[in-house]
Every structure is written in structure tokens, then in C-alpha cells.
CSV table of C-alpha atoms in Angstrom, one decimal:
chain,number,residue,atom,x,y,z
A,98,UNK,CA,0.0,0.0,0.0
A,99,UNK,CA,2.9,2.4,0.8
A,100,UNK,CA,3.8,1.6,-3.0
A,101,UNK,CA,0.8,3.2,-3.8
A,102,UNK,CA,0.3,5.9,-1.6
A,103,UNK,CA,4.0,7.6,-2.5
A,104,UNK,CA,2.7,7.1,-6.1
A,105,UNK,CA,-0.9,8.6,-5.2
A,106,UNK,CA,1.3,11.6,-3.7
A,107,UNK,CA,3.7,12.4,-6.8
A,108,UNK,CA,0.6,12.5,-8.6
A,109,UNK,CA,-1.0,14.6,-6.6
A,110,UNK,CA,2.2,17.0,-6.7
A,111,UNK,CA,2.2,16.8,-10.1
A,112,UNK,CA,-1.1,17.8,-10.9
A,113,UNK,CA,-1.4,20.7,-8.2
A,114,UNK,CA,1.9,21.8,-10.5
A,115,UNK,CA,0.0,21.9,-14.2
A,116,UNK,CA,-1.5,25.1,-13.9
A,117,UNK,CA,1.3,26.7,-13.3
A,118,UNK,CA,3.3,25.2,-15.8
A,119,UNK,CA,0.8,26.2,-18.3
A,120,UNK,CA,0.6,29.7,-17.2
A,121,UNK,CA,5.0,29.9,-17.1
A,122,UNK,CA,5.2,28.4,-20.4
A,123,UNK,CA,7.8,30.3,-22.5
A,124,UNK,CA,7.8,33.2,-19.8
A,125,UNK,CA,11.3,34.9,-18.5
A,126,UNK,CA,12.3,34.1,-14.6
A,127,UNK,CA,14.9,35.5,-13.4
A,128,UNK,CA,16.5,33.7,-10.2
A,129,UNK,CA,19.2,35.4,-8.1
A,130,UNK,CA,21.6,32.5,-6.6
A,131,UNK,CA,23.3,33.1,-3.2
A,132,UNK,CA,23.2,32.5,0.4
A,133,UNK,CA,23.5,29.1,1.8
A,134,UNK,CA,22.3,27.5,-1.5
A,135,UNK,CA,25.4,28.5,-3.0
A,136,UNK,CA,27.6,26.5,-0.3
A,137,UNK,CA,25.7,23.8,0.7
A,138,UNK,CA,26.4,20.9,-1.5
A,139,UNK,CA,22.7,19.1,-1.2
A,140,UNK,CA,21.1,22.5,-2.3
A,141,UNK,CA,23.7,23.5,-4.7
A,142,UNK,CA,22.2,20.1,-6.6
A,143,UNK,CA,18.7,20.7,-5.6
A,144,UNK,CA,19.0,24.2,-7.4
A,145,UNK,CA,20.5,23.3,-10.3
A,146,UNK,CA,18.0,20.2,-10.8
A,147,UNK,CA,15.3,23.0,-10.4
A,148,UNK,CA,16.0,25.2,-13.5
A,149,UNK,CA,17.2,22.1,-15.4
A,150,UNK,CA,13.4,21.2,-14.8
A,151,UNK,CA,12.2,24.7,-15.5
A,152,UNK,CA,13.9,24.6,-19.1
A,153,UNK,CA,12.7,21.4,-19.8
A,154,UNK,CA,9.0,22.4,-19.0
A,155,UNK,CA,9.1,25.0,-21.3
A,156,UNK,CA,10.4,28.3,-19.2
A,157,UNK,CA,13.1,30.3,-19.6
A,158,UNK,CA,15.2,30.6,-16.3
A,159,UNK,CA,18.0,33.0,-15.8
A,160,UNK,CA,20.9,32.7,-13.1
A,161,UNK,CA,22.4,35.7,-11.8
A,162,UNK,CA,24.6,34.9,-8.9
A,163,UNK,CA,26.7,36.7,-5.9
A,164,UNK,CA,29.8,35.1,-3.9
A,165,UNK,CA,31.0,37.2,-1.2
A,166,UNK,CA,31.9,34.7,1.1
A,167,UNK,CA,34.1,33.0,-2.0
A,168,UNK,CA,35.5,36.4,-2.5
A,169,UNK,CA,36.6,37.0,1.4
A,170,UNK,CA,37.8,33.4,1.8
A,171,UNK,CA,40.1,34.0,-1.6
A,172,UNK,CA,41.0,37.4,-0.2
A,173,UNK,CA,42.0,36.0,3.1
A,174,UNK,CA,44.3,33.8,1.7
A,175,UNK,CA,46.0,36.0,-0.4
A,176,UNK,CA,46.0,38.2,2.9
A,177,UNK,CA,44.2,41.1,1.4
A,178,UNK,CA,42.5,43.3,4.0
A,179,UNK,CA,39.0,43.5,3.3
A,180,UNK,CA,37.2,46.9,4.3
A,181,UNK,CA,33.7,47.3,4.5
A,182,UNK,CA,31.6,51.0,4.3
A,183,UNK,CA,27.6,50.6,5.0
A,184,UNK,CA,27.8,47.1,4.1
A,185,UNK,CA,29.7,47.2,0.9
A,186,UNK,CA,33.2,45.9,0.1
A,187,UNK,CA,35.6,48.4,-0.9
A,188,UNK,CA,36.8,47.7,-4.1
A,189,UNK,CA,40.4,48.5,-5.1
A,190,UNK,CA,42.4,47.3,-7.9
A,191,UNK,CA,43.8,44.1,-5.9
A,192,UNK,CA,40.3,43.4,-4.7
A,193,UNK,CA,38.4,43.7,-8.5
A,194,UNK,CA,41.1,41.5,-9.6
A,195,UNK,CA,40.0,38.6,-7.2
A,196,UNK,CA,36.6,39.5,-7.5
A,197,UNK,CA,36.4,39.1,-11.4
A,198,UNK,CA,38.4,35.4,-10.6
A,199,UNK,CA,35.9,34.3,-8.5
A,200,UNK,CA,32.9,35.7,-9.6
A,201,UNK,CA,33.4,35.1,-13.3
A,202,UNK,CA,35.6,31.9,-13.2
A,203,UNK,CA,35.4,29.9,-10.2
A,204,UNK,CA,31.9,30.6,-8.9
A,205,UNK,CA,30.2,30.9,-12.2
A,206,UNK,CA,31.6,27.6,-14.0
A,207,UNK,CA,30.6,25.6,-10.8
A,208,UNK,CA,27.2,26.9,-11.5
A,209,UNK,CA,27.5,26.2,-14.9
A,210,UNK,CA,28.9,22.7,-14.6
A,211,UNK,CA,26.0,21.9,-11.8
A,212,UNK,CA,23.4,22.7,-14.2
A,213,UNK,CA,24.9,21.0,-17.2
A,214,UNK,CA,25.9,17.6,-14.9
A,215,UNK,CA,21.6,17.8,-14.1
A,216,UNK,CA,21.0,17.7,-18.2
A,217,UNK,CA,20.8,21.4,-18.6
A,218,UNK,CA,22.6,23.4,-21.1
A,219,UNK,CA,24.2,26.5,-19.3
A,220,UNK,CA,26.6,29.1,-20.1
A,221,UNK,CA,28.5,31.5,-17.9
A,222,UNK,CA,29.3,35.2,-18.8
A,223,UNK,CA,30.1,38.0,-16.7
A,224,UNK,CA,28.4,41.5,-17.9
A,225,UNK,CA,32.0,42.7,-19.7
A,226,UNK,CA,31.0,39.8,-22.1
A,227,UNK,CA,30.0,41.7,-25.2
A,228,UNK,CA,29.7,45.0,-22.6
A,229,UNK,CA,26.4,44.3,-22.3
A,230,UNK,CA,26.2,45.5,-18.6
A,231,UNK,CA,27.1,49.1,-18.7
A,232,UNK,CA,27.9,50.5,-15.4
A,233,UNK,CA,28.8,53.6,-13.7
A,234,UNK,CA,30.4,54.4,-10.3
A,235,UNK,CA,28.7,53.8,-7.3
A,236,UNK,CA,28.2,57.5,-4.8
A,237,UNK,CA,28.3,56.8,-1.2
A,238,UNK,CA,28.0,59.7,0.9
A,239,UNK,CA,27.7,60.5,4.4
A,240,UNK,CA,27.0,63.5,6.5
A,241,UNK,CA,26.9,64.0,10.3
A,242,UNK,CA,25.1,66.8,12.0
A,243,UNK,CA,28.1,68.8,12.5
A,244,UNK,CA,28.9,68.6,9.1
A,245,UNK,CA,28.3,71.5,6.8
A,246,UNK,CA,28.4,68.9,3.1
A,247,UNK,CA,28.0,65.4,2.9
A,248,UNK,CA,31.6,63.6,2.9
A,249,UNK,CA,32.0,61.6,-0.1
A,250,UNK,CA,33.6,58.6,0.2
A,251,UNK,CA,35.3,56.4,-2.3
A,252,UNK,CA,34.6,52.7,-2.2
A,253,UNK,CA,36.8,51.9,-5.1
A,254,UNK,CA,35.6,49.5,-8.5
A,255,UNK,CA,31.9,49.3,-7.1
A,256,UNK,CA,29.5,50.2,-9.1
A,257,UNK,CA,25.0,50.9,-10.4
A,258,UNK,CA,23.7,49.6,-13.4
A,259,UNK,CA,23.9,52.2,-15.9
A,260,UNK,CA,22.4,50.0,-18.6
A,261,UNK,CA,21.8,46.6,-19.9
A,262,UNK,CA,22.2,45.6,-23.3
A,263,UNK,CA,19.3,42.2,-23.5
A,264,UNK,CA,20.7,41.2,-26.7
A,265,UNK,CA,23.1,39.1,-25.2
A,266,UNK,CA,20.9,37.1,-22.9
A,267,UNK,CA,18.1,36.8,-25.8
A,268,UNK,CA,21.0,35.2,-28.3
A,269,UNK,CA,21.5,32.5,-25.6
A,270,UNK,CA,17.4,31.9,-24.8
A,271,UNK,CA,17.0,31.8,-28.8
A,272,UNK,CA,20.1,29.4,-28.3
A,273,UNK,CA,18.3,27.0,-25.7
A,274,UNK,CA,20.8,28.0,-23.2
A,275,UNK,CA,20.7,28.6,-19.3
A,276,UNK,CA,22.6,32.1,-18.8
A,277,UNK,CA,24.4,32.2,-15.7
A,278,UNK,CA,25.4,35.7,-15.3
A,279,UNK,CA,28.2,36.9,-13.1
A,280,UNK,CA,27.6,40.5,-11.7
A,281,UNK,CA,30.6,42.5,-13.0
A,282,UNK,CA,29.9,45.7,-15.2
A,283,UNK,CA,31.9,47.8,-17.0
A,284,UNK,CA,32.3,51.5,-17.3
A,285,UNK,CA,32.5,54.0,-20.4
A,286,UNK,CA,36.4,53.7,-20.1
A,287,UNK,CA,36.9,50.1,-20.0
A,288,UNK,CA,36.9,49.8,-15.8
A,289,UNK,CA,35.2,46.3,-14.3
A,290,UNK,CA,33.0,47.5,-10.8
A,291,UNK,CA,31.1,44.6,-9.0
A,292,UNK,CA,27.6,45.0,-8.7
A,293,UNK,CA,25.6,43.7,-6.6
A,294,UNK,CA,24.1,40.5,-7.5
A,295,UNK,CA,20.3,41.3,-6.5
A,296,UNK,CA,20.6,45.1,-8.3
A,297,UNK,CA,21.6,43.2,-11.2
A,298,UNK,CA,18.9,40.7,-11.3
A,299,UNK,CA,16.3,43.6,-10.5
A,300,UNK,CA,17.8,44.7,-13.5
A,301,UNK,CA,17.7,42.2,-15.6
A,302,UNK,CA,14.0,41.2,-14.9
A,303,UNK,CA,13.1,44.7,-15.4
A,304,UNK,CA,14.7,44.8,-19.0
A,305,UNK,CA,14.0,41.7,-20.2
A,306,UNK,CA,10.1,41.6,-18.9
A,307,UNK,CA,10.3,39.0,-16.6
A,308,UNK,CA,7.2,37.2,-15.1
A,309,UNK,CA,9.2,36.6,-12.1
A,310,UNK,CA,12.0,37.9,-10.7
A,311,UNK,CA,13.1,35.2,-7.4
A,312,UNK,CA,15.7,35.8,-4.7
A,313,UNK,CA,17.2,33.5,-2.5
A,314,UNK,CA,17.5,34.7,0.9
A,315,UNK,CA,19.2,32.9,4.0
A,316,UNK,CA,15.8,33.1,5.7
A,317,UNK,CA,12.5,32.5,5.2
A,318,UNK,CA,10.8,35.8,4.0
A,319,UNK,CA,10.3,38.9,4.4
A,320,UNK,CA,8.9,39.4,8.9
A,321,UNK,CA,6.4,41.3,10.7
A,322,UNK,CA,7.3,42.6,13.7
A,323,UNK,CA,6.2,39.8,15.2
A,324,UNK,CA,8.4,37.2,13.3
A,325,UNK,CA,5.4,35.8,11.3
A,326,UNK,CA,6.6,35.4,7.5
A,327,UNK,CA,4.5,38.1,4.9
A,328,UNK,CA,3.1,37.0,1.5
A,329,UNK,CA,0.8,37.8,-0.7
A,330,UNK,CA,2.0,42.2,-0.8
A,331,UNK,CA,1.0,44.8,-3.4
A,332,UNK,CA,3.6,46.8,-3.7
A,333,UNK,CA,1.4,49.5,-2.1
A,334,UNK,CA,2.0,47.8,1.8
A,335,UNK,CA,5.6,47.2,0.8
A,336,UNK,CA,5.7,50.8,0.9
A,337,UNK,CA,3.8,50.7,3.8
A,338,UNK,CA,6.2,48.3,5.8
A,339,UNK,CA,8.8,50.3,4.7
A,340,UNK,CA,7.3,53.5,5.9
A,341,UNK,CA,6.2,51.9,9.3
A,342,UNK,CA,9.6,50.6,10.2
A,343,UNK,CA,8.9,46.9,9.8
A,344,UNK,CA,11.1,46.6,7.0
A,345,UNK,CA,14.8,47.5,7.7
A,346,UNK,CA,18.2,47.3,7.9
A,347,UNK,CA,20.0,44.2,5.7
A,348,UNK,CA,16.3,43.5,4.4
A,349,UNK,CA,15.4,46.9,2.7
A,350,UNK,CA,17.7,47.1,-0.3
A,351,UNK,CA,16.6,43.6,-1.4
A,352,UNK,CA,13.1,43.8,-1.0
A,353,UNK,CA,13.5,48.0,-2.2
A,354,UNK,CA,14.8,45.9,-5.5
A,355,UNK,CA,12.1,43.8,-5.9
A,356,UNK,CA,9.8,46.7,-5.4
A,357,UNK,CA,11.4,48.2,-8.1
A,358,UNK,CA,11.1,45.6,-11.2
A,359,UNK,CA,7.3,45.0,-9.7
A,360,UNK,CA,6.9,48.6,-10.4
A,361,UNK,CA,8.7,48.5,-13.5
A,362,UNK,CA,6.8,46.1,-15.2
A,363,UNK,CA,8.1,42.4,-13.5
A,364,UNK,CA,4.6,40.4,-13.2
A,365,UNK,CA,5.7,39.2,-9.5
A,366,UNK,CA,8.7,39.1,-7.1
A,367,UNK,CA,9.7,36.8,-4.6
A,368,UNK,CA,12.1,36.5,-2.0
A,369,UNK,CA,12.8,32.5,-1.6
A,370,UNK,CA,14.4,30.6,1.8
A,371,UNK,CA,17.3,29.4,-0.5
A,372,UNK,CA,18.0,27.4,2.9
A,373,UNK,CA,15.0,24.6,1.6
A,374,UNK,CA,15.7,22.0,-1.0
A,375,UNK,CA,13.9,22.8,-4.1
A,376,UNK,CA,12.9,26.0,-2.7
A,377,UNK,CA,12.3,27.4,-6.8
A,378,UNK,CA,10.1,25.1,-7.7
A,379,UNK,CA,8.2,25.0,-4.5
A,380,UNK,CA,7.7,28.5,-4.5
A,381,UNK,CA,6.7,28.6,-9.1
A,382,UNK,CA,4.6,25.2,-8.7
A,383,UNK,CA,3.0,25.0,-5.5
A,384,UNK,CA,-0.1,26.9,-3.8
A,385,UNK,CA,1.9,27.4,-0.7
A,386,UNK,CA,5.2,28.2,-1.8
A,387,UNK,CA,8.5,29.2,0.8
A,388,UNK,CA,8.5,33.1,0.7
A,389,UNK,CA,7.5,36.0,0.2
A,390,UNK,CA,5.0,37.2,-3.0
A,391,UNK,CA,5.5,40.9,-4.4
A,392,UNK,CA,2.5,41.9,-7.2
A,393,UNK,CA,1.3,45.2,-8.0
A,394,UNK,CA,-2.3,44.4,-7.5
A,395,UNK,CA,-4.0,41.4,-6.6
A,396,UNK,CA,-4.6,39.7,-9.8
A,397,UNK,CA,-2.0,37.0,-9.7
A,398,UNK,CA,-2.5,34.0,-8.4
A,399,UNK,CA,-0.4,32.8,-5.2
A,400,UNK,CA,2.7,31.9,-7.1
């Protein structure tokens, strides 16, 4: 009977998933890759097998990843001090040159090699491949009350997306390929500045008209005050949480970049607890999903 029951429950898994698969048929999803999912071996596997299962199902997945703790471990052993101002790395020429090592070969091939040892057909590139994201300098200031100007302060080779040339990415959807897309811009005079990963996939959802735009988090959604996970948001109470307090610190400039594709024309955003196995597909194929669900009305069904 046991036999028959685990059979009875795939099924049932498998029908609860056809609706969506109709609906995501041929659509754009953008996932950003980081947190534990990137350095846990079981979910490193369980994430690649996901958007090897997306393609084959008829959607068009796109991998943007991150990698600071791959950049600090490198850096440590090459004993390179790493300086950090409001949460960012400063970026010197020593540091960009171990960023671009690990976040467009060692990080990004490992992706790349996951997905293709699950059946998928990926390929890595980093946004200096065919200049295709353009970036510019990133401005950090900061001002105390005693000051009479903001300070401005130079982080080094960090930088915004100035633009984003799609023609790229479509050549390798046309292709059949899986992009896998390693953060690093380039400037009007040839400079690489590392971006980060979740600006860029905001980014790239937003240009490429995306139906979903997916983060993975190291936690399980977006929190009230009270600890209880949020789902189901218009973009309207986002701005409302933000307003109120409830969302801060680490939090705000991920969910502030999900807000902004949503606004910008991205059908949904969702930030994922990359710390559960097959969190993508739980959260794209299932009514309950394992995050939180950005819209800009409430149209869209839960996933």
C-alpha cells in the first residue's frame, strides 16, 4: 500500500503543478543564486536540478549569482584586507582582480557545470562579455550633523547599473541555453565595478520583462514585527512596511529591488528561503510556496 500511496502523492504533486506550468510556459524568470544555496552541497544540486526542470518544461530561467563569502575566503588567503563602508566591500584594484576570478571563473563555472551535470545546457558570462552591462560608479556619501556637506567617500571598483544591453541574454534563450550571469559591469572607459548580484537581477528582470523575478535569501521571508513570514504584498503595503519601520536594515535594499522591477513592469517578485531544498520550484509550482510574493495588484495568483 505504501507503494501506492507515495505514487498517489507524486501525482497529486504533479497535478497541483499543471497550472502553473501552463501559465510559465515560455515566460522569462529570473533567479538570483546566493546565500547558503550556493555553499551547501545538497542544495547547490537541488537548485541546479530545479531550473534544469524549468527549461525542460518550457520556461526560460536565468541565473544571476553573488559570492562574497568566496571572495573574502580567496582574499584571506592571499591576505588582502577587506574593508567594509555601509555594508559594501571596498573595491580597489587588488580586490576587482579577485573579484572578477571568483565571480566570473570559479563561482560561475561551478554553476555552470551543476546545471549541465543535471541535463541542462548552461553558459557563464560575466556582464564585460559583449559590454552588455554598462555600469557607472557607485556615490556613497555620508553627513553627520556637525557637518556643513556630505563627505563623499570612495569605495573603489563598485559600481549601479547604468544600462543593460538584453541582446546578449536573448542570443542565448533563442540558443536553448541557461545564462548564468556573473555580476561585473563595465564602465565607459573600459573599468570592471562589481555590482551587486540582487541590483543586477532587479535589473535584468526589469529589461528583459520577466514574469518573475526570485531571490534566495538565507531566511525564510520577508517578517512582521512579530516574526510571522509576509506574503501575498502589493507593492502598495511594501511601501507601507517600509514606511512603518517593519522593513529595515539588511532587508530593505533587497526587497527596495524587488519593489522596483514590480513597479517596473516584472509580473511578481519573490524573496525564496534558498536554505530549503527545491525551494524554486516550491515556491513557481505549488499553492503554498517558501516566501514572500510581491504583485502590484491582486490579480496574480499565489505563485
Amino acid at each position: 500500500m505504501s507503494m501506492i500511496s507515495d505514487a498517489s502523492a507524486i501525482a497529486q504533486v504533479l497535478t497541483e503543478a499543471l497550472p502553473y506550468i501552463q501559465r510559465f510556459t515560455n515566460k522569462t524568470i529570473v533567479v538570483k543564486f546566493g546565500g547558503n544555496a550556493m555553499i551547501d552541497q545538497a542544495l547547490q544540486n537541488s537548485f541546479a536540478r530545479d531550473i534544469v526542470l524549468m527549461k525542460i518544461v518550457g520556461m526560460n530561467p536565468i541565473v544571476v549569482h553573488g559570492g562574497g563569502p568566496q571572495i573574502g575566503e580567496l582574499l584571506t588567503k592571499l591576505n588582502i584586507d577587506s574593508h567594509f563602508i555601509d555594508g559594501m566591500r571596498v573595491t580597489d584594484n587588488a580586490t576587482m582582480d579577485v573579484v572578477e576570478m571568483v565571480l566570473g571563473g570559479s563561482v560561475n563555472k561551478q554553476i555552470v557545470n551543476l546545471i549541465n551535470s543535471n541535463g541542462g545546457h548552461a553558459i557563464g558570462v560575466t556582464g564585460k562579455d559583449g559590454r552588455f552591462i554598462r555600469a557607472k560608479k557607485m556615490a556613497v556619501t555620508r553627513q553627520t550633523p556637525d557637518m556643513k556637506a556630505p563627505e563623499i567617500i570612495d569605495i573603489g571598483q563598485v559600481g549601479e547599473v547604468a544600462s543593460i544591453d538584453r541582446s546578449v541574454i536573448d542570443l542565448l534563450v533563442q540558443g536553448d541555453f541557461i545564462p548564468v550571469i556573473a555580476p561585473i559591469g563595465v564602465g565607459d572607459d573600459g573599468q570592471s565595478y562589481n555590482i551587486n548580484a540582487d541590483l543586477v537581477a532587479g535589473k535584468i528582470a526589469e529589461v528583459m520583462q520577466a514574469e518573475k523575478l526570485m531571490l534566495l535569501t538565507n531566511v525564510s521571508g520577508l517578517q512582521d514585527k512579530q516574526g510571522d513570514v509576509l506574503t501575498g504584498l502589493t507593492t502598495a503595503r511594501v511601501d507601507e512596511l517600509i514606511s512603518d519601520g517593519t522593513i529595515y536594515g539588511g532587508m530593505l535594499p533587497k526587497i527596495q529591488c524587488a519593489l522596483d522591477a514590480v513597479k517596473s513592469g516584472v509580473a511578481s517578485a519573490h524573496i525564496v528561503d534558498g536554505r530549503v531544498p527545491h525551494a524554486v520550484l516550491l515556491e513557481i509550482f505549488t499553492d503554498a510556496g517558501v516566501g514572500t510574493l510581491i504583485t502590484d495588484n491582486h490579480s496574480h495568483i499565489a505563485s
